[in-house]
CSV table of C-alpha atoms in Angstrom, one decimal:
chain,number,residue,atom,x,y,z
A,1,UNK,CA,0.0,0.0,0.0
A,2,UNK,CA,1.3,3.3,-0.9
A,3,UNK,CA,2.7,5.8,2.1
A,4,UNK,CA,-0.1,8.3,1.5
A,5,UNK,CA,-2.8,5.9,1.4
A,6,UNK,CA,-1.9,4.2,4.8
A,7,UNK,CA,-1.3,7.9,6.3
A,8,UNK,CA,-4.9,8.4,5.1
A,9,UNK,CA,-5.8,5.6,6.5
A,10,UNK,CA,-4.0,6.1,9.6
A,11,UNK,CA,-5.4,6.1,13.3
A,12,UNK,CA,-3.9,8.0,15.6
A,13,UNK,CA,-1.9,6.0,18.4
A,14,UNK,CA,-3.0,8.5,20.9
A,15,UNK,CA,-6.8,9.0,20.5
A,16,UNK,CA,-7.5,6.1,17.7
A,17,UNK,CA,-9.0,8.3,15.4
A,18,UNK,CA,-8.4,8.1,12.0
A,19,UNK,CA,-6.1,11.1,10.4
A,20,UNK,CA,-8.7,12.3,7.8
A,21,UNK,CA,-11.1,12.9,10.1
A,22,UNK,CA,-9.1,15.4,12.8
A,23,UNK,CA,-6.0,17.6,12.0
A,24,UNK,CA,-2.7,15.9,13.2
A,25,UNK,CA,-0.5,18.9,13.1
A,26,UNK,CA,-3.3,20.2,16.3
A,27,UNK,CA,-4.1,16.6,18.1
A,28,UNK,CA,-1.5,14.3,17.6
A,29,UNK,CA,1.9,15.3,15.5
A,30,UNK,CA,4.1,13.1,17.0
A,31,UNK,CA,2.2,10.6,15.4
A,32,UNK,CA,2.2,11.9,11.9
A,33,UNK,CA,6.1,12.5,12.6
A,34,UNK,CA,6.6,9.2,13.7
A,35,UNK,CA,5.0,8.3,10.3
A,36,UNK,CA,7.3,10.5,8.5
A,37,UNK,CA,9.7,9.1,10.5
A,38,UNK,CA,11.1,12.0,12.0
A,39,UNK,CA,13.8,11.8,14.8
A,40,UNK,CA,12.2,11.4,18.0
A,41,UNK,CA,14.7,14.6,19.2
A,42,UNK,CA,12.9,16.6,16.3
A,43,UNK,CA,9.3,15.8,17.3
A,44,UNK,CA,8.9,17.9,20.0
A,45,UNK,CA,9.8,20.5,17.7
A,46,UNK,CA,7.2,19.8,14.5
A,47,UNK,CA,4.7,19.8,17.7
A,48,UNK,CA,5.8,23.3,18.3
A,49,UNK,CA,5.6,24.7,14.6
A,50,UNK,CA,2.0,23.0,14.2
A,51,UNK,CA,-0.1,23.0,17.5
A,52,UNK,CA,-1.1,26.4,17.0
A,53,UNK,CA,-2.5,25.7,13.8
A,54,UNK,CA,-6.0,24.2,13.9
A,55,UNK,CA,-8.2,22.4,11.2
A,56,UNK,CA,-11.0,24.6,10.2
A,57,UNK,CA,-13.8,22.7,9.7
A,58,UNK,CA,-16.0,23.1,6.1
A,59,UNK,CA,-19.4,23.5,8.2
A,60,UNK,CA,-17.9,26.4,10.9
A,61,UNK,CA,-16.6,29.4,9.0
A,62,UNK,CA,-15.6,30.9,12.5
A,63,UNK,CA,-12.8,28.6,13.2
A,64,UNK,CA,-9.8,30.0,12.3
A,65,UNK,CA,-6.0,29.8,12.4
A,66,UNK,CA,-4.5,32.0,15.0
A,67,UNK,CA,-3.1,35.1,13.4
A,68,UNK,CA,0.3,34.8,12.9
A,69,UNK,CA,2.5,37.6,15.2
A,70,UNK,CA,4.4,39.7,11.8
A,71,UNK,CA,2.2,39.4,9.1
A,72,UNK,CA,5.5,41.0,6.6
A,73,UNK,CA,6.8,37.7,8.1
A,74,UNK,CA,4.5,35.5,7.3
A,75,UNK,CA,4.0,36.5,3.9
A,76,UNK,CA,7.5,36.4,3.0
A,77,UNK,CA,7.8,32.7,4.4
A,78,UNK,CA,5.0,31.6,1.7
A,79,UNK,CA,7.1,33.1,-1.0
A,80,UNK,CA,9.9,31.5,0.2
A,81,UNK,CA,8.4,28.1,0.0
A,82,UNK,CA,6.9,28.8,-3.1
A,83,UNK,CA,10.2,29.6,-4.7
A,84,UNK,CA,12.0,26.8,-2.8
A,85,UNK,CA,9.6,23.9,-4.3
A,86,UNK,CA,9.5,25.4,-7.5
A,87,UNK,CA,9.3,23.3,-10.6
A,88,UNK,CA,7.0,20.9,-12.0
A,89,UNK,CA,8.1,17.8,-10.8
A,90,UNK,CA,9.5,18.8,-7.4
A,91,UNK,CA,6.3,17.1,-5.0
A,92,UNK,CA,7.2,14.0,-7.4
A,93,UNK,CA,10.6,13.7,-6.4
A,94,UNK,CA,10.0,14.2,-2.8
A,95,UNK,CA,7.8,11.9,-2.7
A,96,UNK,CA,9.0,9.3,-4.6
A,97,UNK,CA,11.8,8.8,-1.8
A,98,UNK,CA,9.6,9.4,1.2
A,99,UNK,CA,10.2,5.6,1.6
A,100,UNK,CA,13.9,5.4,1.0
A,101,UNK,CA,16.4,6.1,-0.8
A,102,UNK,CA,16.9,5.6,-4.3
A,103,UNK,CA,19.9,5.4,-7.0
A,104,UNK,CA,18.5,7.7,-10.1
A,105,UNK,CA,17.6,4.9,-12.5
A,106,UNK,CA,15.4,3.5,-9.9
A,107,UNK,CA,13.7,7.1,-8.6
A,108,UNK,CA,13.0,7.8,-12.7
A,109,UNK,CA,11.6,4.4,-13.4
A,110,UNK,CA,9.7,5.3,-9.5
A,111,UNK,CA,8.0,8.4,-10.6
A,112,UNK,CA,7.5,7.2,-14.3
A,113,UNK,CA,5.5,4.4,-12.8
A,114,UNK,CA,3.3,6.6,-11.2
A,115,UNK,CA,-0.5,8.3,-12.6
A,116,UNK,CA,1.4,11.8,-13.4
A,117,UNK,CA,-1.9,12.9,-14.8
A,118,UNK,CA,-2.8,16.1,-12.4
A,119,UNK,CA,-5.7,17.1,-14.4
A,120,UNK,CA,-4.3,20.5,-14.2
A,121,UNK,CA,-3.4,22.3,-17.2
A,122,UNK,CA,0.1,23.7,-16.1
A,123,UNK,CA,1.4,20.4,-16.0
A,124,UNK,CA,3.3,20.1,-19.6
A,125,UNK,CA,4.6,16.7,-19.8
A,126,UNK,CA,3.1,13.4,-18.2
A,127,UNK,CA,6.3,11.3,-18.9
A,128,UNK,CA,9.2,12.4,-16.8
A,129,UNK,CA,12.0,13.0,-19.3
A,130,UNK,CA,15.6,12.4,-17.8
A,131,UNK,CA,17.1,16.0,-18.2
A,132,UNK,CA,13.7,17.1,-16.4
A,133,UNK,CA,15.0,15.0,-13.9
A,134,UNK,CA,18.7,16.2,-13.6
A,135,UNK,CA,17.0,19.9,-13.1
A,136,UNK,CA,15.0,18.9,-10.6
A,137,UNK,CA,17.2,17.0,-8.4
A,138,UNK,CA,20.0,19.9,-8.9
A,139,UNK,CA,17.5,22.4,-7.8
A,140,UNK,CA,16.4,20.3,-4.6
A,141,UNK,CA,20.0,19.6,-3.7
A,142,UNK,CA,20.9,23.0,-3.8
A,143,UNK,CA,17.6,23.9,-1.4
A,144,UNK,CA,18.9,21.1,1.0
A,145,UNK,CA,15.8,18.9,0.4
A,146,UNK,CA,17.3,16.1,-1.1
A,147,UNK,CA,21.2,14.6,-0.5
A,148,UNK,CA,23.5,13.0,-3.1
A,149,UNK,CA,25.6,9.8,-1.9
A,150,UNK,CA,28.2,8.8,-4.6
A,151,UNK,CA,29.9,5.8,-3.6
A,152,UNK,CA,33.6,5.7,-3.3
A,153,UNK,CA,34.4,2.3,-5.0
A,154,UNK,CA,33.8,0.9,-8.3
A,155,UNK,CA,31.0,1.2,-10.3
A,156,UNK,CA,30.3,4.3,-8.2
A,157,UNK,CA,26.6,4.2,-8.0
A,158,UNK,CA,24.7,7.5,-6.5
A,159,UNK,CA,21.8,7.3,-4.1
A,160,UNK,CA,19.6,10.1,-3.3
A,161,UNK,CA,17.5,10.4,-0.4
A,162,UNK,CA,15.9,13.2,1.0
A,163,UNK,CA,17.0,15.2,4.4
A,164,UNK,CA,15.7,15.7,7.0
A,165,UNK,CA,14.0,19.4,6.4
A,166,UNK,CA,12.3,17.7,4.0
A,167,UNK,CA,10.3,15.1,5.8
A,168,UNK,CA,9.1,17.8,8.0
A,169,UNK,CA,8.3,19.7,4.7
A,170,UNK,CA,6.0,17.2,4.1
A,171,UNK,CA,4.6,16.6,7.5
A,172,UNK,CA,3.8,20.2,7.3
A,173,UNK,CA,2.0,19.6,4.2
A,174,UNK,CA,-0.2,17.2,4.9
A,175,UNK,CA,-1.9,19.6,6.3
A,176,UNK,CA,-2.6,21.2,3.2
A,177,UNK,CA,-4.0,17.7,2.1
A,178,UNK,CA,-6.6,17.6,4.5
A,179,UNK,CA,-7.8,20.8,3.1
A,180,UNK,CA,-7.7,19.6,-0.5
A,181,UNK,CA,-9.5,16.9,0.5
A,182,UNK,CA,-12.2,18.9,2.5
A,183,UNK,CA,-12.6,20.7,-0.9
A,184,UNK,CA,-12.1,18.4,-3.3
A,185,UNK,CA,-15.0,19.8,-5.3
A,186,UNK,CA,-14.2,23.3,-5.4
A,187,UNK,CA,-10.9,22.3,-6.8
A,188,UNK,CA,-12.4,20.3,-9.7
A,189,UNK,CA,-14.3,23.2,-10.6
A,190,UNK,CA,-11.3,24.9,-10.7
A,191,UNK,CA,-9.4,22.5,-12.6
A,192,UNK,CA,-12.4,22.8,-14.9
A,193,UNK,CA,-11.9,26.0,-15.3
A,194,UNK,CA,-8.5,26.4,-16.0
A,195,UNK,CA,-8.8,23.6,-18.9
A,196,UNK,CA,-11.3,25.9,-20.4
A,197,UNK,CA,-9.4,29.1,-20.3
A,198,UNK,CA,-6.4,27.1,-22.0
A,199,UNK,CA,-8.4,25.6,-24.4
A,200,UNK,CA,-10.6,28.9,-25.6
């Protein structure tokens, strides 16, 4: 079974209710960092960055987050994650070795195996070519998400896995899941939409 699909599946250890159905970041994260597999030292600390943020649930539009304290601040941390996962298939790669590491043949074959099929029109290429790839991997080493290993004997194979930062990237955006899933039908209206606009 796929990672994502058992963390959607998940029950908490703590309160035995399942992930979807309560945010983890606000009830439980050191479950979903255990599931990550985030150090047990680091845990406490992906507690501290998420317990303040609470699920807002679809039917209760007065729930909300708690403001954040420098809202320059927080602004220029969202562009700073936008431009650090920039690219089309960054999400892929990160994902793809969620589970462990991989040598590049095997992560290309990984993510070619996989529906790339968003539905969105930005995506430009369902096949992953191998110089899309390269640029990706480049651009993920230099933000410190992903690490290069090249072995030191003969035949000198290279294994890439992904660093810490970047587990807790994604623990942080599971988050962001939830919500897509909560709104899965506004977001195939947009999808809708933006396949019209490119097709008019």
């Amino acid at each position: 079974m796929p990672w994502c699909t058992q963390w959607l599946r998940h029950r908490c250890r703590d309160c035995c209710t399942p992930h979807r159905d309560h945010h983890p970041g606000a009830s439980c994260p050191s479950a979903v960092a255990a599931q990550f597999r985030i150090p047990a030292t680091r845990r406490a600390s992906v507690s501290d960055h998420t317990s303040r943020w609470r699920r807002r649930k679809p039917d209760d539009r007065r729930l909300r987050p708690d403001p954040p304290p420098d809202e320059h601040r927080f602004l220029q941390r969202l562009h700073d994650i936008r431009h650090l996962l920039s690219g089309e298939w960054t999400w892929d790669v990160l994902v793809a070795l969620l589970d462990k590491p991989l040598q590049y043949t095997k992560l290309l074959d990984t993510i070619r195996s996989l529906d790339n099929d968003t539905g969105w029109p930005s995506r430009k290429h369902r096949h992953l070519q191998d110089s899309q790839l390269n640029r990706t991997l480049r651009r993920l080493e230099q933000g410190e998400l992903v690490k290069r290993t090249r072995e030191a004997a003969f035949p000198y194979h290279t294994t890439y896995e992904i660093s810490l930062a970047a587990r807790e990237l994604l623990v942080a955006a599971s988050s962001l899941v939830l919500w897509a899933e909560d709104y899965g039908d506004l977001l195939d209206r947009v999808r809708q939409r933006r396949k019209e606009d490119v097709s008019d």
